[in-house]
GROMACS .gro file of C-alpha atoms in nm:
model
  181
    1MET     CA    1  13.077  17.252  11.270
    2PHE     CA    2  13.313  17.258  11.569
    3SER     CA    3  13.456  17.590  11.454
    4ALA     CA    4  13.105  17.739  11.456
    5ILE     CA    5  13.038  17.593  11.802
    6LYS     CA    6  13.360  17.749  11.927
    7THR     CA    7  13.263  18.087  11.784
    8LEU     CA    8  12.905  18.080  11.910
    9HIS     CA    9  12.939  17.892  12.241
   10GLN     CA   10  13.314  17.881  12.324
   11GLY     CA   11  13.323  17.503  12.278
   12VAL     CA   12  13.174  17.166  12.363
   13ASP     CA   13  13.115  17.034  12.716
   14VAL     CA   14  12.878  16.752  12.617
   15CYS     CA   15  12.882  16.570  12.285
   16ILE     CA   16  12.595  16.341  12.187
   17ASN     CA   17  12.683  16.138  11.880
   18ASN     CA   18  12.340  16.045  11.747
   19ALA     CA   19  12.391  15.986  11.376
   20GLY     CA   20  12.310  15.636  11.259
   21LEU     CA   21  12.238  15.484  10.924
   22ALA     CA   22  12.142  15.142  10.797
   23ARG     CA   23  12.125  15.023  10.440
   24PRO     CA   24  11.982  14.685  10.335
   25GLU     CA   25  12.320  14.548  10.228
   26PRO     CA   26  12.370  14.178  10.323
   27LEU     CA   27  12.719  14.039  10.362
   28LEU     CA   28  12.693  13.804  10.065
   29SER     CA   29  12.532  14.041   9.816
   30GLY     CA   30  12.564  14.392   9.957
   31LYS     CA   31  12.701  14.685   9.765
   32THR     CA   32  13.038  14.825   9.870
   33GLU     CA   33  12.900  15.179   9.846
   34GLY     CA   34  12.629  15.098  10.103
   35TRP     CA   35  12.884  14.945  10.339
   36ARG     CA   36  13.112  15.249  10.306
   37THR     CA   37  12.823  15.484  10.374
   38MET     CA   38  12.736  15.296  10.694
   39LEU     CA   39  13.101  15.295  10.805
   40ASP     CA   40  13.137  15.666  10.727
   41VAL     CA   41  12.828  15.766  10.927
   42ASN     CA   42  12.818  15.510  11.207
   43VAL     CA   43  13.190  15.479  11.278
   44MET     CA   44  13.399  15.751  11.115
   45ALA     CA   45  13.170  16.051  11.175
   46MET     CA   46  13.119  15.947  11.537
   47SER     CA   47  13.495  15.908  11.586
   48ILE     CA   48  13.570  16.245  11.427
   49CYS     CA   49  13.309  16.424  11.639
   50THR     CA   50  13.442  16.248  11.950
   51ARG     CA   51  13.798  16.362  11.875
   52GLU     CA   52  13.690  16.719  11.807
   53ALA     CA   53  13.469  16.735  12.118
   54TYR     CA   54  13.754  16.605  12.334
   55GLN     CA   55  13.997  16.859  12.183
   56SER     CA   56  13.745  17.136  12.257
   57MET     CA   57  13.717  17.022  12.618
   58LYS     CA   58  14.093  16.985  12.655
   59GLU     CA   59  14.163  17.335  12.512
   60ARG     CA   60  13.932  17.489  12.773
   61ASN     CA   61  14.041  17.264  13.063
   62ILE     CA   62  13.696  17.105  13.088
   63ASP     CA   63  13.751  16.805  13.314
   64ASP     CA   64  13.390  16.702  13.370
   65GLY     CA   65  13.256  16.680  13.015
   66HIS     CA   66  13.068  16.389  12.867
   67ILE     CA   67  13.066  16.207  12.534
   68ILE     CA   68  12.754  16.000  12.473
   69ASN     CA   69  12.730  15.765  12.178
   70ILE     CA   70  12.382  15.663  12.074
   71ASN     CA   71  12.435  15.304  11.966
   72SER     CA   72  12.187  15.021  11.908
   73MET     CA   73  12.098  14.685  12.056
   74ASN     CA   74  12.242  14.563  11.725
   75GLY     CA   75  12.579  14.659  11.872
   76HIS     CA   76  12.536  14.379  12.126
   77SER     CA   77  12.366  14.103  11.929
   78VAL     CA   78  12.323  14.011  11.565
   79ALA     CA   79  11.963  13.993  11.449
   80PRO     CA   80  11.871  13.701  11.220
   81GLN     CA   81  11.799  13.936  10.929
   82SER     CA   82  12.064  13.948  10.659
   83VAL     CA   83  11.984  14.309  10.568
   84VAL     CA   84  12.117  14.431  10.905
   85HIS     CA   85  12.430  14.218  10.948
   86PHE     CA   86  12.673  14.483  10.820
   87TYR     CA   87  12.486  14.752  11.015
   88SER     CA   88  12.533  14.536  11.326
   89ALA     CA   89  12.906  14.525  11.258
   90THR     CA   90  12.920  14.906  11.257
   91LYS     CA   91  12.727  14.918  11.584
   92TYR     CA   92  12.959  14.659  11.743
   93ALA     CA   93  13.233  14.903  11.644
   94VAL     CA   94  13.051  15.179  11.836
   95THR     CA   95  13.043  14.952  12.143
   96ALA     CA   96  13.417  14.886  12.117
   97LEU     CA   97  13.505  15.248  12.040
   98THR     CA   98  13.309  15.375  12.339
   99GLU     CA   99  13.496  15.142  12.574
  100GLY     CA  100  13.825  15.235  12.406
  101LEU     CA  101  13.738  15.602  12.456
  102ARG     CA  102  13.664  15.542  12.824
  103GLN     CA  103  14.006  15.379  12.864
  104GLU     CA  104  14.186  15.659  12.677
  105LEU     CA  105  14.013  15.921  12.891
  106ARG     CA  106  14.142  15.738  13.202
  107GLU     CA  107  14.493  15.725  13.055
  108ALA     CA  108  14.469  16.101  12.992
  109LYS     CA  109  14.387  16.143  13.363
  110THR     CA  110  14.066  16.329  13.288
  111HIS     CA  111  13.724  16.299  13.447
  112ILE     CA  112  13.546  16.331  13.114
  113ARG     CA  113  13.307  16.040  13.086
  114ALA     CA  114  13.205  15.821  12.792
  115THR     CA  115  12.871  15.645  12.771
  116CYS     CA  116  12.694  15.431  12.516
  117ILE     CA  117  12.314  15.428  12.504
  118SER     CA  118  12.192  15.126  12.307
  119PRO     CA  119  11.822  15.133  12.224
  120GLY     CA  120  11.611  14.869  12.063
  121LEU     CA  121  11.328  14.973  11.833
  122VAL     CA  122  11.266  15.349  11.853
  123GLU     CA  123  10.979  15.505  11.661
  124THR     CA  124  11.168  15.717  11.409
  125GLY     CA  125  11.204  15.718  11.032
  126PHE     CA  126  11.485  15.461  11.059
  127ALA     CA  127  11.285  15.160  10.932
  128PHE     CA  128  11.156  15.364  10.637
  129LYS     CA  129  11.514  15.431  10.526
  130LEU     CA  130  11.617  15.069  10.582
  131HIS     CA  131  11.316  14.937  10.390
  132ASP     CA  132  11.282  15.228  10.147
  133SER     CA  133  11.151  15.002   9.873
  134ASP     CA  134  10.881  14.860  10.102
  135PRO     CA  135  10.712  15.136  10.307
  136GLU     CA  136  10.438  14.896  10.422
  137ARG     CA  137  10.699  14.671  10.581
  138ALA     CA  138  10.858  14.971  10.750
  139ALA     CA  139  10.523  15.089  10.888
  140ALA     CA  140  10.447  14.737  11.012
  141THR     CA  141  10.776  14.740  11.206
  142TYR     CA  142  10.650  15.028  11.419
  143GLU     CA  143  10.297  14.892  11.447
  144SER     CA  144  10.400  14.546  11.566
  145ILE     CA  145  10.487  14.656  11.922
  146ARG     CA  146  10.481  14.963  12.141
  147CYS     CA  147  10.817  15.117  12.046
  148LEU     CA  148  11.049  15.341  12.239
  149LYS     CA  149  10.989  15.711  12.175
  150ALA     CA  150  11.231  16.000  12.127
  151GLU     CA  151  11.134  16.111  12.479
  152ASP     CA  152  11.258  15.779  12.619
  153MET     CA  153  11.595  15.843  12.457
  154ALA     CA  154  11.605  16.200  12.592
  155ASN     CA  155  11.530  16.068  12.940
  156ALA     CA  156  11.817  15.818  12.912
  157VAL     CA  157  12.053  16.101  12.816
  158LEU     CA  158  11.931  16.309  13.111
  159TYR     CA  159  11.983  16.012  13.342
  160VAL     CA  160  12.341  15.970  13.223
  161LEU     CA  161  12.416  16.342  13.254
  162SER     CA  162  12.264  16.360  13.603
  163ALA     CA  163  12.490  16.087  13.745
  164PRO     CA  164  12.728  16.210  14.016
  165PRO     CA  165  13.078  16.298  13.892
  166HIS     CA  166  13.230  15.982  14.041
  167VAL     CA  167  12.984  15.753  13.856
  168GLN     CA  168  13.074  15.620  13.513
  169ILE     CA  169  12.773  15.477  13.328
  170GLY     CA  170  12.929  15.267  13.054
  171ASP     CA  171  12.629  15.138  12.863
  172ILE     CA  172  12.255  15.159  12.891
  173GLN     CA  173  12.077  14.887  12.697
  174MET     CA  174  11.708  14.960  12.658
  175ARG     CA  175  11.435  14.812  12.446
  176PRO     CA  176  11.058  14.806  12.436
  177THR     CA  177  10.920  14.551  12.681
  178GLU     CA  178  10.748  14.370  12.392
  179GLN     CA  179  11.062  14.348  12.175
  180LEU     CA  180  11.195  13.992  12.147
  181SER     CA  181  11.560  14.062  12.071
   0.00000   0.00000   0.00000
């Protein structure tokens, strides 16, 4: 992917890591395969893309790039639902990795910024994948409150990218006003 970006666009100036995956795999009875899949997508893929984006910026002397990790409110608190506990652990990892990245970028004496955007419930297909055996439950998740929309997420990204070069926005936590946790 990064090779194609280099060929087509010279490289990456802004990287938005937006992949996220949850499987209903509780800690006491979850399947190892489901846990590995969540780790691979939510932690490893994000880390690999971050490394490759940084290398692309470094090769081209980009000193004002930005790496934005789309996280989750589950990366800041653990919901009382056993099916999301392991997912929460992967999102806590995203929180820690974003702060670690910010620190490494400072050590590298670069002005590339790192930001985490942590939304609550966004109206996507996410709940349908989490509750794939119960589509009615998934639909009810989105009908229970007025959810965030993709446009809200895009606006958060634009806000982060429009910050002056001397401003580091570390984490935006956003949730629907009706969401309890």
